[in-house]
């Protein structure tokens, strides 16, 4: 019985490998990208984008920030943002519309950002997680055979669960809650490099 189970598992593995290989052979292009706007927040990030058909792609990527700053400022987080894209002309060229999801965790505080609700980070620290999704629009310019430049913006929803701490460096929780965010969920100024 145990050998039969292993044999069925082996058949399933080879079936999935064959399907995946034929999918990858169909993909005409593979690109590695990095979002320069995300780097502006000192967050290393990387995306992999695969052509699925001549007008659709799948992007898988994210970023992580583990750095410490002076004056007890923190912007530690990780974020994953997959996106399915439909290109109006051809993949990796011109206009596209995307459907994206997002998920991550954060520990943010000590930042004086006088824009909208971001001013809450000045005197408090927030820890928590978020998830959501939205729609995006973008445009990609061909710079050379292997290099493109991309702009994109996405709007949507994020459900944010947080624990609030009264000061930037103390450990006693003062509040917790949930926040339903509607607005910009994606912003990109990306360099795109083609592997094939």
PDB file of C-alpha atoms in Angstrom:
ATOM      1  CA  UNK A   1       0.000   0.000   0.000  1.00  0.00           C
ATOM      2  CA  UNK A   2       2.822   2.403   0.853  1.00  0.00           C
ATOM      3  CA  UNK A   3       4.599   1.662  -2.475  1.00  0.00           C
ATOM      4  CA  UNK A   4       1.342   2.279  -4.353  1.00  0.00           C
ATOM      5  CA  UNK A   5       1.005   5.674  -2.648  1.00  0.00           C
ATOM      6  CA  UNK A   6       4.597   6.588  -3.593  1.00  0.00           C
ATOM      7  CA  UNK A   7       3.980   5.492  -7.193  1.00  0.00           C
ATOM      8  CA  UNK A   8       0.821   7.637  -7.432  1.00  0.00           C
ATOM      9  CA  UNK A   9       2.742  10.558  -5.934  1.00  0.00           C
ATOM     10  CA  UNK A  10       5.556  10.044  -8.444  1.00  0.00           C
ATOM     11  CA  UNK A  11       3.075   9.994 -11.350  1.00  0.00           C
ATOM     12  CA  UNK A  12       1.471  13.175 -10.065  1.00  0.00           C
ATOM     13  CA  UNK A  13       4.888  14.830  -9.732  1.00  0.00           C
ATOM     14  CA  UNK A  14       5.836  13.977 -13.338  1.00  0.00           C
ATOM     15  CA  UNK A  15       2.431  15.102 -14.619  1.00  0.00           C
ATOM     16  CA  UNK A  16       2.805  18.479 -12.874  1.00  0.00           C
ATOM     17  CA  UNK A  17       6.410  18.792 -14.086  1.00  0.00           C
ATOM     18  CA  UNK A  18       5.323  18.124 -17.686  1.00  0.00           C
ATOM     19  CA  UNK A  19       2.521  20.693 -17.461  1.00  0.00           C
ATOM     20  CA  UNK A  20       4.823  23.266 -15.898  1.00  0.00           C
ATOM     21  CA  UNK A  21       7.528  22.648 -18.499  1.00  0.00           C
ATOM     22  CA  UNK A  22       5.121  23.105 -21.374  1.00  0.00           C
ATOM     23  CA  UNK A  23       3.864  26.301 -19.729  1.00  0.00           C
ATOM     24  CA  UNK A  24       7.396  27.623 -19.310  1.00  0.00           C
ATOM     25  CA  UNK A  25       8.322  26.698 -22.872  1.00  0.00           C
ATOM     26  CA  UNK A  26       5.288  28.653 -24.059  1.00  0.00           C
ATOM     27  CA  UNK A  27       6.394  31.732 -22.123  1.00  0.00           C
ATOM     28  CA  UNK A  28       8.246  33.963 -24.571  1.00  0.00           C
ATOM     29  CA  UNK A  29       9.849  36.283 -22.055  1.00  0.00           C
ATOM     30  CA  UNK A  30      10.938  36.393 -18.441  1.00  0.00           C
ATOM     31  CA  UNK A  31      11.797  39.684 -16.726  1.00  0.00           C
ATOM     32  CA  UNK A  32      13.350  40.675 -13.404  1.00  0.00           C
ATOM     33  CA  UNK A  33      12.298  44.076 -12.080  1.00  0.00           C
ATOM     34  CA  UNK A  34      12.959  46.436  -9.205  1.00  0.00           C
ATOM     35  CA  UNK A  35      10.731  49.319  -8.122  1.00  0.00           C
ATOM     36  CA  UNK A  36      12.752  52.529  -7.673  1.00  0.00           C
ATOM     37  CA  UNK A  37       9.891  54.190  -5.741  1.00  0.00           C
ATOM     38  CA  UNK A  38      10.054  51.366  -3.184  1.00  0.00           C
ATOM     39  CA  UNK A  39      13.841  51.808  -2.908  1.00  0.00           C
ATOM     40  CA  UNK A  40      13.137  55.453  -1.919  1.00  0.00           C
ATOM     41  CA  UNK A  41      11.746  54.038   1.358  1.00  0.00           C
ATOM     42  CA  UNK A  42      15.020  52.061   1.802  1.00  0.00           C
ATOM     43  CA  UNK A  43      13.159  48.855   0.945  1.00  0.00           C
ATOM     44  CA  UNK A  44      14.981  46.265  -1.183  1.00  0.00           C
ATOM     45  CA  UNK A  45      12.509  44.707  -3.615  1.00  0.00           C
ATOM     46  CA  UNK A  46      12.433  42.326  -6.547  1.00  0.00           C
ATOM     47  CA  UNK A  47       9.758  41.170  -8.977  1.00  0.00           C
ATOM     48  CA  UNK A  48       9.692  38.346 -11.505  1.00  0.00           C
ATOM     49  CA  UNK A  49       7.314  38.729 -14.451  1.00  0.00           C
ATOM     50  CA  UNK A  50       6.449  35.876 -16.808  1.00  0.00           C
ATOM     51  CA  UNK A  51       4.676  36.149 -20.166  1.00  0.00           C
ATOM     52  CA  UNK A  52       1.720  33.737 -20.124  1.00  0.00           C
ATOM     53  CA  UNK A  53       0.426  34.532 -23.627  1.00  0.00           C
ATOM     54  CA  UNK A  54       1.183  37.212 -26.198  1.00  0.00           C
ATOM     55  CA  UNK A  55      -1.015  39.675 -24.203  1.00  0.00           C
ATOM     56  CA  UNK A  56      -0.939  38.496 -20.573  1.00  0.00           C
ATOM     57  CA  UNK A  57       1.734  38.304 -17.870  1.00  0.00           C
ATOM     58  CA  UNK A  58       2.001  37.279 -14.232  1.00  0.00           C
ATOM     59  CA  UNK A  59       4.165  39.296 -11.852  1.00  0.00           C
ATOM     60  CA  UNK A  60       5.317  37.841  -8.527  1.00  0.00           C
ATOM     61  CA  UNK A  61       7.284  40.017  -6.167  1.00  0.00           C
ATOM     62  CA  UNK A  62       7.661  41.912  -2.969  1.00  0.00           C
ATOM     63  CA  UNK A  63       9.929  43.816  -0.661  1.00  0.00           C
ATOM     64  CA  UNK A  64      11.345  43.653   2.841  1.00  0.00           C
ATOM     65  CA  UNK A  65      12.757  46.374   5.087  1.00  0.00           C
ATOM     66  CA  UNK A  66      14.677  45.265   8.199  1.00  0.00           C
ATOM     67  CA  UNK A  67      16.790  48.387   8.713  1.00  0.00           C
ATOM     68  CA  UNK A  68      16.967  50.479  11.892  1.00  0.00           C
ATOM     69  CA  UNK A  69      17.068  54.274  11.814  1.00  0.00           C
ATOM     70  CA  UNK A  70      18.200  56.944  14.274  1.00  0.00           C
ATOM     71  CA  UNK A  71      15.815  58.540  16.814  1.00  0.00           C
ATOM     72  CA  UNK A  72      13.910  55.246  17.244  1.00  0.00           C
ATOM     73  CA  UNK A  73      12.322  55.549  13.808  1.00  0.00           C
ATOM     74  CA  UNK A  74      11.161  52.253  12.382  1.00  0.00           C
ATOM     75  CA  UNK A  75       9.797  51.269   8.968  1.00  0.00           C
ATOM     76  CA  UNK A  76      10.205  47.508   9.245  1.00  0.00           C
ATOM     77  CA  UNK A  77       7.878  45.541   7.016  1.00  0.00           C
ATOM     78  CA  UNK A  78       7.523  42.906   4.354  1.00  0.00           C
ATOM     79  CA  UNK A  79       5.022  42.987   1.495  1.00  0.00           C
ATOM     80  CA  UNK A  80       4.083  40.541  -1.260  1.00  0.00           C
ATOM     81  CA  UNK A  81       2.146  41.781  -4.313  1.00  0.00           C
ATOM     82  CA  UNK A  82       1.294  39.347  -7.124  1.00  0.00           C
ATOM     83  CA  UNK A  83      -0.382  40.834 -10.205  1.00  0.00           C
ATOM     84  CA  UNK A  84      -2.058  39.458 -13.343  1.00  0.00           C
ATOM     85  CA  UNK A  85      -1.674  41.850 -16.296  1.00  0.00           C
ATOM     86  CA  UNK A  86      -3.499  42.217 -19.594  1.00  0.00           C
ATOM     87  CA  UNK A  87      -1.541  44.196 -22.193  1.00  0.00           C
ATOM     88  CA  UNK A  88      -3.445  46.275 -24.752  1.00  0.00           C
ATOM     89  CA  UNK A  89      -0.899  45.716 -27.548  1.00  0.00           C
ATOM     90  CA  UNK A  90       1.718  43.080 -26.686  1.00  0.00           C
ATOM     91  CA  UNK A  91       3.454  41.902 -23.530  1.00  0.00           C
ATOM     92  CA  UNK A  92       6.113  44.185 -22.062  1.00  0.00           C
ATOM     93  CA  UNK A  93       5.258  47.048 -24.432  1.00  0.00           C
ATOM     94  CA  UNK A  94       2.829  49.923 -23.958  1.00  0.00           C
ATOM     95  CA  UNK A  95      -0.332  50.088 -21.859  1.00  0.00           C
ATOM     96  CA  UNK A  96      -1.523  47.397 -19.426  1.00  0.00           C
ATOM     97  CA  UNK A  97      -4.322  46.854 -16.927  1.00  0.00           C
ATOM     98  CA  UNK A  98      -3.679  44.696 -13.876  1.00  0.00           C
ATOM     99  CA  UNK A  99      -5.442  42.889 -11.065  1.00  0.00           C
ATOM    100  CA  UNK A 100      -3.276  42.648  -7.940  1.00  0.00           C
ATOM    101  CA  UNK A 101      -3.384  41.226  -4.430  1.00  0.00           C
ATOM    102  CA  UNK A 102      -1.267  42.275  -1.464  1.00  0.00           C
ATOM    103  CA  UNK A 103      -0.321  40.991   1.953  1.00  0.00           C
ATOM    104  CA  UNK A 104       2.279  41.788   4.568  1.00  0.00           C
ATOM    105  CA  UNK A 105       3.288  42.767   8.086  1.00  0.00           C
ATOM    106  CA  UNK A 106       4.590  46.058   9.485  1.00  0.00           C
ATOM    107  CA  UNK A 107       6.214  47.776  12.484  1.00  0.00           C
ATOM    108  CA  UNK A 108       6.173  51.532  11.795  1.00  0.00           C
ATOM    109  CA  UNK A 109       6.664  54.580  14.027  1.00  0.00           C
ATOM    110  CA  UNK A 110       8.526  57.803  14.710  1.00  0.00           C
ATOM    111  CA  UNK A 111       8.020  59.352  11.265  1.00  0.00           C
ATOM    112  CA  UNK A 112       6.704  62.906  10.820  1.00  0.00           C
ATOM    113  CA  UNK A 113       4.685  62.581   7.600  1.00  0.00           C
ATOM    114  CA  UNK A 114       2.127  65.432   7.397  1.00  0.00           C
ATOM    115  CA  UNK A 115       0.051  63.821   4.635  1.00  0.00           C
ATOM    116  CA  UNK A 116      -3.473  62.608   5.373  1.00  0.00           C
ATOM    117  CA  UNK A 117      -3.646  59.862   7.992  1.00  0.00           C
ATOM    118  CA  UNK A 118       0.127  59.259   7.878  1.00  0.00           C
ATOM    119  CA  UNK A 119       0.624  61.866  10.628  1.00  0.00           C
ATOM    120  CA  UNK A 120      -0.321  59.174  13.203  1.00  0.00           C
ATOM    121  CA  UNK A 121       3.195  57.719  12.871  1.00  0.00           C
ATOM    122  CA  UNK A 122       4.871  60.786  14.436  1.00  0.00           C
ATOM    123  CA  UNK A 123       4.273  60.017  18.139  1.00  0.00           C
ATOM    124  CA  UNK A 124       3.079  56.403  18.035  1.00  0.00           C
ATOM    125  CA  UNK A 125       4.243  53.046  16.768  1.00  0.00           C
ATOM    126  CA  UNK A 126       1.997  50.565  14.942  1.00  0.00           C
ATOM    127  CA  UNK A 127       2.516  46.826  14.483  1.00  0.00           C
ATOM    128  CA  UNK A 128       0.227  44.576  12.510  1.00  0.00           C
ATOM    129  CA  UNK A 129      -0.643  42.954   9.224  1.00  0.00           C
ATOM    130  CA  UNK A 130      -2.602  43.809   6.106  1.00  0.00           C
ATOM    131  CA  UNK A 131      -4.150  42.156   3.075  1.00  0.00           C
ATOM    132  CA  UNK A 132      -6.134  43.378   0.103  1.00  0.00           C
ATOM    133  CA  UNK A 133      -6.137  43.949  -3.623  1.00  0.00           C
ATOM    134  CA  UNK A 134      -7.053  46.257  -6.445  1.00  0.00           C
ATOM    135  CA  UNK A 135      -6.814  47.295 -10.070  1.00  0.00           C
ATOM    136  CA  UNK A 136      -3.853  48.978 -11.695  1.00  0.00           C
ATOM    137  CA  UNK A 137      -2.892  50.774 -14.859  1.00  0.00           C
ATOM    138  CA  UNK A 138       0.602  51.110 -16.249  1.00  0.00           C
ATOM    139  CA  UNK A 139       2.807  51.758 -19.225  1.00  0.00           C
ATOM    140  CA  UNK A 140       6.123  50.225 -20.224  1.00  0.00           C
ATOM    141  CA  UNK A 141       8.749  51.795 -22.522  1.00  0.00           C
ATOM    142  CA  UNK A 142      11.318  49.748 -24.420  1.00  0.00           C
ATOM    143  CA  UNK A 143      14.816  51.135 -23.784  1.00  0.00           C
ATOM    144  CA  UNK A 144      16.844  48.337 -25.437  1.00  0.00           C
ATOM    145  CA  UNK A 145      16.589  44.614 -26.262  1.00  0.00           C
ATOM    146  CA  UNK A 146      16.974  43.695 -22.593  1.00  0.00           C
ATOM    147  CA  UNK A 147      15.916  46.823 -20.691  1.00  0.00           C
ATOM    148  CA  UNK A 148      12.547  48.554 -20.201  1.00  0.00           C
ATOM    149  CA  UNK A 149      11.174  51.248 -17.904  1.00  0.00           C
ATOM    150  CA  UNK A 150       7.710  50.966 -16.345  1.00  0.00           C
ATOM    151  CA  UNK A 151       5.289  53.310 -14.579  1.00  0.00           C
ATOM    152  CA  UNK A 152       2.189  51.978 -12.814  1.00  0.00           C
ATOM    153  CA  UNK A 153      -0.380  52.985 -10.234  1.00  0.00           C
ATOM    154  CA  UNK A 154      -3.020  50.862  -8.542  1.00  0.00           C
ATOM    155  CA  UNK A 155      -6.091  51.629  -6.470  1.00  0.00           C
ATOM    156  CA  UNK A 156      -7.999  49.276  -4.248  1.00  0.00           C
ATOM    157  CA  UNK A 157      -8.720  48.071  -0.731  1.00  0.00           C
ATOM    158  CA  UNK A 158      -6.572  46.940   2.195  1.00  0.00           C
ATOM    159  CA  UNK A 159      -7.774  45.520   5.509  1.00  0.00           C
ATOM    160  CA  UNK A 160      -5.292  46.585   8.187  1.00  0.00           C
ATOM    161  CA  UNK A 161      -5.142  45.056  11.677  1.00  0.00           C
ATOM    162  CA  UNK A 162      -2.885  46.960  14.081  1.00  0.00           C
ATOM    163  CA  UNK A 163      -1.638  47.206  17.654  1.00  0.00           C
ATOM    164  CA  UNK A 164      -0.828  50.769  18.736  1.00  0.00           C
ATOM    165  CA  UNK A 165       1.966  51.717  21.124  1.00  0.00           C
ATOM    166  CA  UNK A 166       1.997  55.221  22.712  1.00  0.00           C
ATOM    167  CA  UNK A 167       5.610  56.035  21.916  1.00  0.00           C
ATOM    168  CA  UNK A 168       8.206  55.113  19.351  1.00  0.00           C
ATOM    169  CA  UNK A 169      10.292  52.913  21.640  1.00  0.00           C
ATOM    170  CA  UNK A 170       8.022  51.613  24.442  1.00  0.00           C
ATOM    171  CA  UNK A 171       6.490  48.168  24.620  1.00  0.00           C
ATOM    172  CA  UNK A 172       3.107  48.649  26.358  1.00  0.00           C
ATOM    173  CA  UNK A 173       0.199  48.353  23.935  1.00  0.00           C
ATOM    174  CA  UNK A 174      -2.302  51.215  24.245  1.00  0.00           C
ATOM    175  CA  UNK A 175      -4.843  50.226  21.599  1.00  0.00           C
ATOM    176  CA  UNK A 176      -5.659  47.769  18.843  1.00  0.00           C
ATOM    177  CA  UNK A 177      -8.012  47.887  15.938  1.00  0.00           C
ATOM    178  CA  UNK A 178      -8.822  47.394  12.288  1.00  0.00           C
ATOM    179  CA  UNK A 179      -8.844  49.920   9.505  1.00  0.00           C
ATOM    180  CA  UNK A 180     -10.474  49.626   6.083  1.00  0.00           C
ATOM    181  CA  UNK A 181      -8.275  51.521   3.640  1.00  0.00           C
ATOM    182  CA  UNK A 182      -9.486  52.576   0.191  1.00  0.00           C
ATOM    183  CA  UNK A 183      -6.988  54.358  -2.028  1.00  0.00           C
ATOM    184  CA  UNK A 184      -3.628  53.895  -3.733  1.00  0.00           C
ATOM    185  CA  UNK A 185      -2.404  50.321  -3.190  1.00  0.00           C
ATOM    186  CA  UNK A 186       0.398  50.231  -5.729  1.00  0.00           C
ATOM    187  CA  UNK A 187       2.905  52.728  -7.136  1.00  0.00           C
ATOM    188  CA  UNK A 188       5.783  51.768  -9.375  1.00  0.00           C
ATOM    189  CA  UNK A 189       8.716  53.331 -11.213  1.00  0.00           C
ATOM    190  CA  UNK A 190      10.495  50.162 -12.246  1.00  0.00           C
ATOM    191  CA  UNK A 191      13.559  49.119 -14.178  1.00  0.00           C
ATOM    192  CA  UNK A 192      12.875  45.913 -16.110  1.00  0.00           C
ATOM    193  CA  UNK A 193      15.612  43.501 -17.252  1.00  0.00           C
ATOM    194  CA  UNK A 194      14.796  40.588 -19.597  1.00  0.00           C
ATOM    195  CA  UNK A 195      16.392  37.207 -18.979  1.00  0.00           C
ATOM    196  CA  UNK A 196      15.046  35.747 -22.227  1.00  0.00           C
TER     197      UNK A 196
END
